[in-house]
GROMACS .gro file of C-alpha atoms in nm:
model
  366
    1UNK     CA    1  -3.056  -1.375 -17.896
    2UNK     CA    2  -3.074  -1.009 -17.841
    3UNK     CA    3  -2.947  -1.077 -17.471
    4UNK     CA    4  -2.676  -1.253 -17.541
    5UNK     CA    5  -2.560  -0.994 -17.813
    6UNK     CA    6  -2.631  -0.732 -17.516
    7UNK     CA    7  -2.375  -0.959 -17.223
    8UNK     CA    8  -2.147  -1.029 -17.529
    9UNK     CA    9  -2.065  -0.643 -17.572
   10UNK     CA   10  -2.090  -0.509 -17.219
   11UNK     CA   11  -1.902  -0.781 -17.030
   12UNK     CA   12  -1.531  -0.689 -17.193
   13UNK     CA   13  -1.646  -0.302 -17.113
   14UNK     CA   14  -1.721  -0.378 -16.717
   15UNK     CA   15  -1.381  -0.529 -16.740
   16UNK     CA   16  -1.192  -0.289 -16.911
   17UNK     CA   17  -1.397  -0.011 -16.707
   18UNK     CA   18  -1.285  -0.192 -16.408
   19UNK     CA   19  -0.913  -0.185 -16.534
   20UNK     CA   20  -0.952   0.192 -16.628
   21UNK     CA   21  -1.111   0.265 -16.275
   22UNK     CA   22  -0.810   0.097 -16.134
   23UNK     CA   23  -0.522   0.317 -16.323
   24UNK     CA   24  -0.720   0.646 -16.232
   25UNK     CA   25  -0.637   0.599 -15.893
   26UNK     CA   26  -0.262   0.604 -15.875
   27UNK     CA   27  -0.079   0.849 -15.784
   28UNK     CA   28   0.191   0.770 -16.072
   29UNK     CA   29   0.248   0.947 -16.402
   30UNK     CA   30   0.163   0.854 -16.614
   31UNK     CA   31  -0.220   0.775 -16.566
   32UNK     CA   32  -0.478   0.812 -16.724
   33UNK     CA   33  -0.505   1.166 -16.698
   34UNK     CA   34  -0.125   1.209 -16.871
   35UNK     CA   35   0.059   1.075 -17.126
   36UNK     CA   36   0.378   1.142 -16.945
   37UNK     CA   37   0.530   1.361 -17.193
   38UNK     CA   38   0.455   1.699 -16.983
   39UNK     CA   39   0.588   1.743 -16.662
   40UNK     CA   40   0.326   1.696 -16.435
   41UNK     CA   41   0.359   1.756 -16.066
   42UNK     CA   42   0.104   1.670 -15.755
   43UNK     CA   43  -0.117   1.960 -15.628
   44UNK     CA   44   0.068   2.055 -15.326
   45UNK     CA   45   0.279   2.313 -15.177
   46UNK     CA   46   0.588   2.157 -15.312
   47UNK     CA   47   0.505   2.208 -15.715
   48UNK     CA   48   0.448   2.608 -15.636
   49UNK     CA   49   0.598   2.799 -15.887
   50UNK     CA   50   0.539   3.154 -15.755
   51UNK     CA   51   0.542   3.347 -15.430
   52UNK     CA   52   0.146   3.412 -15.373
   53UNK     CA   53   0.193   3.486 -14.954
   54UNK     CA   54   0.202   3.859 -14.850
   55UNK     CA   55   0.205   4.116 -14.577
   56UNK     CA   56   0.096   4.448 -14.581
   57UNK     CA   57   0.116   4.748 -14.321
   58UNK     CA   58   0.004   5.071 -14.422
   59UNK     CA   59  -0.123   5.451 -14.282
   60UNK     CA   60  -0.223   5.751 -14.441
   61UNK     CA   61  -0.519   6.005 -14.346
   62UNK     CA   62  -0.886   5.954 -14.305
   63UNK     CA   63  -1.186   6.199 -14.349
   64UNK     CA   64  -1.577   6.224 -14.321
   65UNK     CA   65  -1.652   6.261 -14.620
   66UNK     CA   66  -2.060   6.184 -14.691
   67UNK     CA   67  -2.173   6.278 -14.335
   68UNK     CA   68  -2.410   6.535 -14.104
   69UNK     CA   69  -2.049   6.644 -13.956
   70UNK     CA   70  -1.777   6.624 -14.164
   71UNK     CA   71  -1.403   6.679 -14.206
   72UNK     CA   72  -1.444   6.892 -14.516
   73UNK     CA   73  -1.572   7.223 -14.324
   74UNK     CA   74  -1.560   7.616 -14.473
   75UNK     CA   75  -1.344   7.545 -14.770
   76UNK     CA   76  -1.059   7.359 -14.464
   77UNK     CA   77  -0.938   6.996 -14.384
   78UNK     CA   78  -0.970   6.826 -14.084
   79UNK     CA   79  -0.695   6.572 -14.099
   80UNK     CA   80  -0.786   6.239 -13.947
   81UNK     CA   81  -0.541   5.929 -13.952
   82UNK     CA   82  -0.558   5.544 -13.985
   83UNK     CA   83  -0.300   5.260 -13.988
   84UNK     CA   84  -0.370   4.881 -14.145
   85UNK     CA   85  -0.223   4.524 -14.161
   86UNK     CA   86  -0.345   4.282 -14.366
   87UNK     CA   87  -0.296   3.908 -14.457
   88UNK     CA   88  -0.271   3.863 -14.831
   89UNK     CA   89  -0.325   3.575 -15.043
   90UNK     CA   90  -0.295   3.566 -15.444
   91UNK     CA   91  -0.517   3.261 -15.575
   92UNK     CA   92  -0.447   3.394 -15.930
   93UNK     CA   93  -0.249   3.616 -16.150
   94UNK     CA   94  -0.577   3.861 -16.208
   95UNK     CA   95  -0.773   3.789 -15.826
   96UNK     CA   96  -0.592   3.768 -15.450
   97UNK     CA   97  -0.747   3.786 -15.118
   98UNK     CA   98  -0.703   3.953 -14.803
   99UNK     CA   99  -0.762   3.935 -14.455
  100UNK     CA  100  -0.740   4.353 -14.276
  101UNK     CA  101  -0.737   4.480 -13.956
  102UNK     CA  102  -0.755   4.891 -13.960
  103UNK     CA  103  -0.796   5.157 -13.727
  104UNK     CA  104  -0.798   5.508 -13.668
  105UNK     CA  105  -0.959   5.899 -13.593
  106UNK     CA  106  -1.144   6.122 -13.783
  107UNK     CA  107  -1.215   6.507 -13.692
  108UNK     CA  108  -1.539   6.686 -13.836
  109UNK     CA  109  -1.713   6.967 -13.777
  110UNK     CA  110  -2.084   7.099 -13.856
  111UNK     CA  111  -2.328   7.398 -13.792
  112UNK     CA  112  -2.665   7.317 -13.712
  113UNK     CA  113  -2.919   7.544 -13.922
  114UNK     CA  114  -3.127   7.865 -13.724
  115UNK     CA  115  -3.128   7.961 -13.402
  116UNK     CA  116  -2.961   7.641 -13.266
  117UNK     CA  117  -2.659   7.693 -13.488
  118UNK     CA  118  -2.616   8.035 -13.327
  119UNK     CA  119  -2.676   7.906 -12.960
  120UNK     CA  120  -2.453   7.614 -13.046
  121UNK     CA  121  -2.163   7.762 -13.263
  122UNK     CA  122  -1.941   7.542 -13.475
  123UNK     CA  123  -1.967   7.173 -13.278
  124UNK     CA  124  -1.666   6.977 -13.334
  125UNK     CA  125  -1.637   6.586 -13.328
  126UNK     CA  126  -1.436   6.309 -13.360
  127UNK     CA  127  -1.490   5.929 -13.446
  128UNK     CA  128  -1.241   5.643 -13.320
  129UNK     CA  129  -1.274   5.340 -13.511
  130UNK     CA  130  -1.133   4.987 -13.551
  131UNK     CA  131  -1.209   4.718 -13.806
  132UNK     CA  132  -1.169   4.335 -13.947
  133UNK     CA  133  -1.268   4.311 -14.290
  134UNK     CA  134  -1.223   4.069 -14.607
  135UNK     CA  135  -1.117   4.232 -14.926
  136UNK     CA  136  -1.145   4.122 -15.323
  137UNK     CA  137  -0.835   4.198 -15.549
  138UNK     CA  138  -0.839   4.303 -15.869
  139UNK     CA  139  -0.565   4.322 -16.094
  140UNK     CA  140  -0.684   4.530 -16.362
  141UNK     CA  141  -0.310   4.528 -16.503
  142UNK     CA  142  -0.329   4.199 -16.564
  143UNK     CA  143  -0.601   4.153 -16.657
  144UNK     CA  144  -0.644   4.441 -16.937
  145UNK     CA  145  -0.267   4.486 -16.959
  146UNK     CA  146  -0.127   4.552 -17.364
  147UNK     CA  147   0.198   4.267 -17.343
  148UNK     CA  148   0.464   4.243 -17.551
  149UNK     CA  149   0.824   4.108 -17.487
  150UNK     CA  150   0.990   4.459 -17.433
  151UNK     CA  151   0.786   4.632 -17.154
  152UNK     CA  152   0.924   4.608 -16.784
  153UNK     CA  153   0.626   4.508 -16.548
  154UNK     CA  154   0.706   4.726 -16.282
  155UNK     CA  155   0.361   4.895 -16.178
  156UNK     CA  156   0.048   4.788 -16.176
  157UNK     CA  157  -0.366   4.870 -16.108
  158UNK     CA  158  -0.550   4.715 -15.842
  159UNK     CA  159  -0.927   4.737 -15.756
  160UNK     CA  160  -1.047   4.628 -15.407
  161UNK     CA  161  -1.438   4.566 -15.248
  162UNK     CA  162  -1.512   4.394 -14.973
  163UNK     CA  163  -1.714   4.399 -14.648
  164UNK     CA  164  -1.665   4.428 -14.279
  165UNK     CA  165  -1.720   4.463 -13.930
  166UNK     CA  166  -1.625   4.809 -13.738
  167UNK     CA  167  -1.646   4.948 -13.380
  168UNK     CA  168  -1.610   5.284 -13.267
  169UNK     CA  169  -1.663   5.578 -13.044
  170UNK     CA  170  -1.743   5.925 -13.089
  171UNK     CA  171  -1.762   6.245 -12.919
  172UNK     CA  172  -1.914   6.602 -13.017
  173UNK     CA  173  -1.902   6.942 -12.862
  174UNK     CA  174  -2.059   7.280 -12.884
  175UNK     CA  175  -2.131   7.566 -12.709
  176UNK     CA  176  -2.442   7.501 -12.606
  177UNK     CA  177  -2.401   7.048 -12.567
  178UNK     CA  178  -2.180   7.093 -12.182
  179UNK     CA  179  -2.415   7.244 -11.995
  180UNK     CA  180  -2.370   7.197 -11.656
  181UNK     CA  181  -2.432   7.465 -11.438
  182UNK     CA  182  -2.742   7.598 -11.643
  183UNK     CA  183  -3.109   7.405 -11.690
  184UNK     CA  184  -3.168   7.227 -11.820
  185UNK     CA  185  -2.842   7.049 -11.837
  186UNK     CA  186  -2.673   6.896 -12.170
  187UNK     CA  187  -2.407   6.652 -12.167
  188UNK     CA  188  -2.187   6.571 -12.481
  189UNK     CA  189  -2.322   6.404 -12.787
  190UNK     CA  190  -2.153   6.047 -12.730
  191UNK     CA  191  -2.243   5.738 -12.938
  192UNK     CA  192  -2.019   5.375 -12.871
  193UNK     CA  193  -2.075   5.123 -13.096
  194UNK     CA  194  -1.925   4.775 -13.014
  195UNK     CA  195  -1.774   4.541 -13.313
  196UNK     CA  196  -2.081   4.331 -13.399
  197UNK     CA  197  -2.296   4.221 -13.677
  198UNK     CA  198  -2.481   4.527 -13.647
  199UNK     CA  199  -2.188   4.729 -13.752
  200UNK     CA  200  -2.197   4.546 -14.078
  201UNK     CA  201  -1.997   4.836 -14.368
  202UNK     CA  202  -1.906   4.817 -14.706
  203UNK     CA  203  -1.538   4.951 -14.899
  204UNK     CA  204  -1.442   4.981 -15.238
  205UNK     CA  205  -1.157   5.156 -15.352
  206UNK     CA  206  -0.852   5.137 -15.617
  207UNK     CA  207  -0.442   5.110 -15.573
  208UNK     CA  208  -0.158   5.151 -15.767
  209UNK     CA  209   0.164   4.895 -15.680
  210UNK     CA  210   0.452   4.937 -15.819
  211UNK     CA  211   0.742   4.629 -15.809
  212UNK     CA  212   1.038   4.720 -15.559
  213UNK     CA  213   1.207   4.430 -15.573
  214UNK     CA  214   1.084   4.027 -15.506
  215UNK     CA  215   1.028   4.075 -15.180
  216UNK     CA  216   0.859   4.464 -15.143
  217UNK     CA  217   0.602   4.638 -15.331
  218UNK     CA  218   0.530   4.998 -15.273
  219UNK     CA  219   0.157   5.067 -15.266
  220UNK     CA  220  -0.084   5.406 -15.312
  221UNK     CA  221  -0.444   5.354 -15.201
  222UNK     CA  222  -0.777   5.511 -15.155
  223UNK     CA  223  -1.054   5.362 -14.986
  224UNK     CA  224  -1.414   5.422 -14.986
  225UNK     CA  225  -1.587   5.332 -14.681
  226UNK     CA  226  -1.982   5.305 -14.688
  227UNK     CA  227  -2.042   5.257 -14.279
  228UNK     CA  228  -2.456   5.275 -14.354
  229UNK     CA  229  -2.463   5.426 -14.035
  230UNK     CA  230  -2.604   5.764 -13.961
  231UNK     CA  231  -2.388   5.778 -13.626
  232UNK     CA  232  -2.062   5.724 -13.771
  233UNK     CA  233  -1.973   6.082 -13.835
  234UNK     CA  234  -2.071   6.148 -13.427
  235UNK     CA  235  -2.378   6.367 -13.490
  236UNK     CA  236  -2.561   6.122 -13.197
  237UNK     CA  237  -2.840   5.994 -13.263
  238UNK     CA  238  -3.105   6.295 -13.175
  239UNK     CA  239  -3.377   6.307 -12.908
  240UNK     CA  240  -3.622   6.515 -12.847
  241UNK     CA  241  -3.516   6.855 -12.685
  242UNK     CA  242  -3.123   6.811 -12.812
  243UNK     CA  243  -3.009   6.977 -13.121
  244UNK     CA  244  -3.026   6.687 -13.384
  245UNK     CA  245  -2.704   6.697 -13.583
  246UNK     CA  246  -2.721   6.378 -13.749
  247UNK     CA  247  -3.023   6.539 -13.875
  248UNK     CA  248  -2.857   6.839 -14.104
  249UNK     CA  249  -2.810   6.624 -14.430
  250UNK     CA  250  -3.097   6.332 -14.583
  251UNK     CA  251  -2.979   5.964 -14.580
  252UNK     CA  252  -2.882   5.737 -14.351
  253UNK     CA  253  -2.506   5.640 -14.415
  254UNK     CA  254  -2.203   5.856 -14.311
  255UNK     CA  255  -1.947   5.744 -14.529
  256UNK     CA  256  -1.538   5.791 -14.469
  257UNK     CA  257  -1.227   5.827 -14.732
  258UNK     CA  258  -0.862   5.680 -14.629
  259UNK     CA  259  -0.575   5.730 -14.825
  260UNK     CA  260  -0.235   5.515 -14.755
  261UNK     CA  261   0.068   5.479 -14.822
  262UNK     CA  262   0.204   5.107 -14.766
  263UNK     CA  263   0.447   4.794 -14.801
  264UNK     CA  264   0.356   4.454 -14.873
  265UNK     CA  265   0.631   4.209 -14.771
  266UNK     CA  266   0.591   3.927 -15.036
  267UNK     CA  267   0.655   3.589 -14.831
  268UNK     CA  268   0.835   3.275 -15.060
  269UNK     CA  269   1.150   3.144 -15.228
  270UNK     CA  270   1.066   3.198 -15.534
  271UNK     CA  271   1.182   3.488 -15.738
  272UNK     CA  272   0.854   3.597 -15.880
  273UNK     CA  273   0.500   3.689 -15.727
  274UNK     CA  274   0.198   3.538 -15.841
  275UNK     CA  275   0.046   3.922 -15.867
  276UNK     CA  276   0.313   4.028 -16.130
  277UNK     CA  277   0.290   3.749 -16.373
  278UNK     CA  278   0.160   3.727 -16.656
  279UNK     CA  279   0.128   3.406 -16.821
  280UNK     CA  280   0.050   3.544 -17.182
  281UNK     CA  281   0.367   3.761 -17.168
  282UNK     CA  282   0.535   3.458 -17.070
  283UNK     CA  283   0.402   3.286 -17.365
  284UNK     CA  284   0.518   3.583 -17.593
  285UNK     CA  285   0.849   3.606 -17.423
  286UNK     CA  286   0.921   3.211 -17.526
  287UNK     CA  287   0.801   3.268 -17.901
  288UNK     CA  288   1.021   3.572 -17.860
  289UNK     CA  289   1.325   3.319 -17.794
  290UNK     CA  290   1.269   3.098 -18.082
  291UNK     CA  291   1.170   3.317 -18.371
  292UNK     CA  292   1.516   3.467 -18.299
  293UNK     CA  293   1.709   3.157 -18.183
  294UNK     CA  294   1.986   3.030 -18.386
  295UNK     CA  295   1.889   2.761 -18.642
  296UNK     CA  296   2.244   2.653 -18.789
  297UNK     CA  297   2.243   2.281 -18.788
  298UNK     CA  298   2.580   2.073 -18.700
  299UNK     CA  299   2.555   1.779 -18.919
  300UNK     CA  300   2.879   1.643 -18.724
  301UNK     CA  301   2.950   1.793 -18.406
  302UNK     CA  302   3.233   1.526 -18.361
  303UNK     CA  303   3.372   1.588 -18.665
  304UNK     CA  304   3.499   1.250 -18.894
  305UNK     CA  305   3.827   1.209 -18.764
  306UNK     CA  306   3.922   0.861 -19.057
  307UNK     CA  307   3.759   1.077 -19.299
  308UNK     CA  308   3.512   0.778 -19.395
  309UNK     CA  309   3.199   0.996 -19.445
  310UNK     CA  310   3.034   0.865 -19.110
  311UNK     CA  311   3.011   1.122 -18.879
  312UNK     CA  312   3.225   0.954 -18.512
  313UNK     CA  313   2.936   1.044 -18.286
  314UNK     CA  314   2.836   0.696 -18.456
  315UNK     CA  315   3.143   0.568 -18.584
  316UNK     CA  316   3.193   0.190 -18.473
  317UNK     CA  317   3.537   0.189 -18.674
  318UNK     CA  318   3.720   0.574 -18.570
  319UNK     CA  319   4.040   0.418 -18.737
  320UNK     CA  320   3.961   0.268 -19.092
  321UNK     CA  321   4.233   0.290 -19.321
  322UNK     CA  322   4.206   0.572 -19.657
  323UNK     CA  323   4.027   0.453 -19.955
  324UNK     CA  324   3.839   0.190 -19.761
  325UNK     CA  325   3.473   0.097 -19.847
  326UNK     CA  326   3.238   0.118 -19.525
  327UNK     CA  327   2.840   0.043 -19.407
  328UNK     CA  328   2.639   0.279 -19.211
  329UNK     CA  329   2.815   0.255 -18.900
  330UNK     CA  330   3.103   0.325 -19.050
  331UNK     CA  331   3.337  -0.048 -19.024
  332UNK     CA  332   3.545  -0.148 -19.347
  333UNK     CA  333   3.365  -0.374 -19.549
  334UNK     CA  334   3.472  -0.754 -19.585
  335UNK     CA  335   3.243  -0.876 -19.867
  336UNK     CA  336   3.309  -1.251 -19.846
  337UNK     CA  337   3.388  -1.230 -19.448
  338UNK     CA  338   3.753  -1.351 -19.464
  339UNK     CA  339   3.857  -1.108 -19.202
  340UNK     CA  340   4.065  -0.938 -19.476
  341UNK     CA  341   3.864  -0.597 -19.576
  342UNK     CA  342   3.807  -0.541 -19.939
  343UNK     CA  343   4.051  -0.276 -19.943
  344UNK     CA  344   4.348  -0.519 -19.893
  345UNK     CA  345   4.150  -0.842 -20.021
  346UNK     CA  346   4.265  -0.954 -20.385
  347UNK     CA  347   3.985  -1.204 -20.408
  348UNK     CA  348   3.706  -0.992 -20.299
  349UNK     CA  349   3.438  -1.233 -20.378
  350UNK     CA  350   3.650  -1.588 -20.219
  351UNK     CA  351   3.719  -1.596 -19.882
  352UNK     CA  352   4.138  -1.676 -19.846
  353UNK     CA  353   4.363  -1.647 -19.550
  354UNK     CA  354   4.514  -1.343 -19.441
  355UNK     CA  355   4.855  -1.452 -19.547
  356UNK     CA  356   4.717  -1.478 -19.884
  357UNK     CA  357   4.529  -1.144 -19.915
  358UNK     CA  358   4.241  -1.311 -19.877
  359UNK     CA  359   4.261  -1.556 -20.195
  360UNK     CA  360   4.238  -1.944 -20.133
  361UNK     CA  361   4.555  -2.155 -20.099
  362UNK     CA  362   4.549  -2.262 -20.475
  363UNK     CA  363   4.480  -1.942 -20.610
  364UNK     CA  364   4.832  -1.686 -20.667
  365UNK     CA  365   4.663  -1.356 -20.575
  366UNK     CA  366   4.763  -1.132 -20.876
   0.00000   0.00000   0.00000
């Protein structure tokens, strides 16, 4: 008994689960998924509503900054440069993506402590770099950003981190490292690192955009480079009998600053960038429109041209003659259906020919 109560209730829901299955799998609206009354739209590149492709190219300076030789020497700058290109993507309005290629030189300087500082003198040194890395972007604008409906959205703050691969070369001099015609002889301090998984680094760093038009932004960056390298700066790597400069300062990591000035090309047709918009502005902005939206309602936009009291956007009679009784759609009534309307018909209740007003034969209409 208890099985056939069991098959009794759970055949009709393999069928209808079968059915159900079967309407999931279209590609029509609407499905299952959708009622139909939104405007849904498959997820491809066709249903985009924003641009969220971008180019960027970008320079500025670059300096040691946490190193054993460094670019910040007696109370001076040593300028350094570097130039980048990137690929960016936006996935949302707060978080994008992007693919960078950067290069450039840094110039440092450094004193080695004692008696080998004053044999060596003030060694100078330079690092030549290049490097791929993948970088996460934050925008802080949107994402923390006060909105209301009068505020232009014109700049905004980014945060970036990511990691990387880097290769570079260095070279350092002093007057006691090019020794050639003295013993024991010295060559340079020269370290070349090639791009490999070994020159793993590290960046953060912050940027503020601001909104040049749909197709340019104007950027100001600074990057923080952690290279966890102790050869970075060019301070060699120290052997026994050389003056060790990489030796000067504790830890392990020589760590460089950049700071650029750039363009990002935003790539689309569509007016707006992913990066600058906000969707709860957006909703503001349309609640904006209808709290002050006119509410004046038309009760006849048509107007009532046979002044029947039915409006002619649904008038079925535009022309019925003053005084005349009419239904809902606004056609003269003819209560017994003579084809005379009441108006004219002098027996309202007998249906008569139209020659008599609408009385019978052997009736005299009064």
């Amino acid at each position: 008994m208890k099985l056939n109560l069991l098959l009794t209730l759970a055949i009709p829901i393999a069928f209808y689960a079968q059915n159900n299955s079967a309407v999931n799998t279209t590609g029509d609206y609407p499905n299952s998924y959708s009622s139909g009354s939104a405007k849904v739209k498959h997820f491809d590149n066709s249903s985009r509503m924003f641009r969220d492709w971008s180019i960027s190219v970008g320079g500025g300076g670059a300096f040691m900054q946490n190193a054993d030789v460094t670019s910040f020497y007696d109370g001076k700058v040593n300028f350094g440069w570097n130039a980048y290109a990137s690929l960016d993507k936006q996935i949302t309005h707060t978080f994008g993506m992007n693919l960078q290629y950067q290069m450039g030189k840094t110039n440092q300087k450094a004193l080695l402590p004692g008696a080998a500082g004053i044999a060596a003198g003030v060694a100078t040194a330079y690092t030549k770099y290049h490097q791929v890395s993948i970088l996460g972007d934050i925008n802080f604008s949107n994402l923390v950003r006060r909105t209301d409906n009068h505020s232009p959205y014109r700049w905004a703050l980014h945060g970036y981190g990511g990691v990387g691969l880097q290769g570079y070369r260095t070279l350092l001099l002093d007057n006691d490292m090019s020794r050639w015609s003295t013993t024991p002889r010295r060559i340079p301090v020269q370290i070349e690192q090639k791009l490999a998984l070994d020159s793993f680094f590290y960046q953060i760093g912050t940027g503020v955009k601001f909104n040049a038009s749909k197709l340019i932004d104007i950027e100001a960056r600074a990057m923080y480079i952690i290279s966890g390298d102790d050869s970075f700066d060019g301070g060699g790597f120290g052997k026994n009998g050389v003056p060790r400069y990489n030796a000067i300062k504790d830890g392990n990591s020589d760590n460089m600053l950049t700071v650029n000035l750039g363009l990002s090309f935003k790539l689309g047709k569509h007016d707006t960038h992913l990066a600058w918009f906000d969707p709860l502005q957006n909703i503001n902005s349309r609640i904006n429109v209808l709290d002050n939206a006119n509410n004046d309602f038309v009760v006849c936009e048509k107007g009532d041209l046979d002044n029947d009291g039915v409006c002619d956007d649904w008038d079925r009679q535009l022309d019925t003659p003053a005084g005349a009784r009419v239904d809902g759609a606004g056609v003269a009534l003819d209560m017994d259906l003579d084809g005379v309307i009441d108006l004219y018909d002098k027996c309202v209740t007998v249906p008569g020919p139209v020659e008599n007003n609408g009385c019978p034969i052997n009736v005299n209409p009064k």
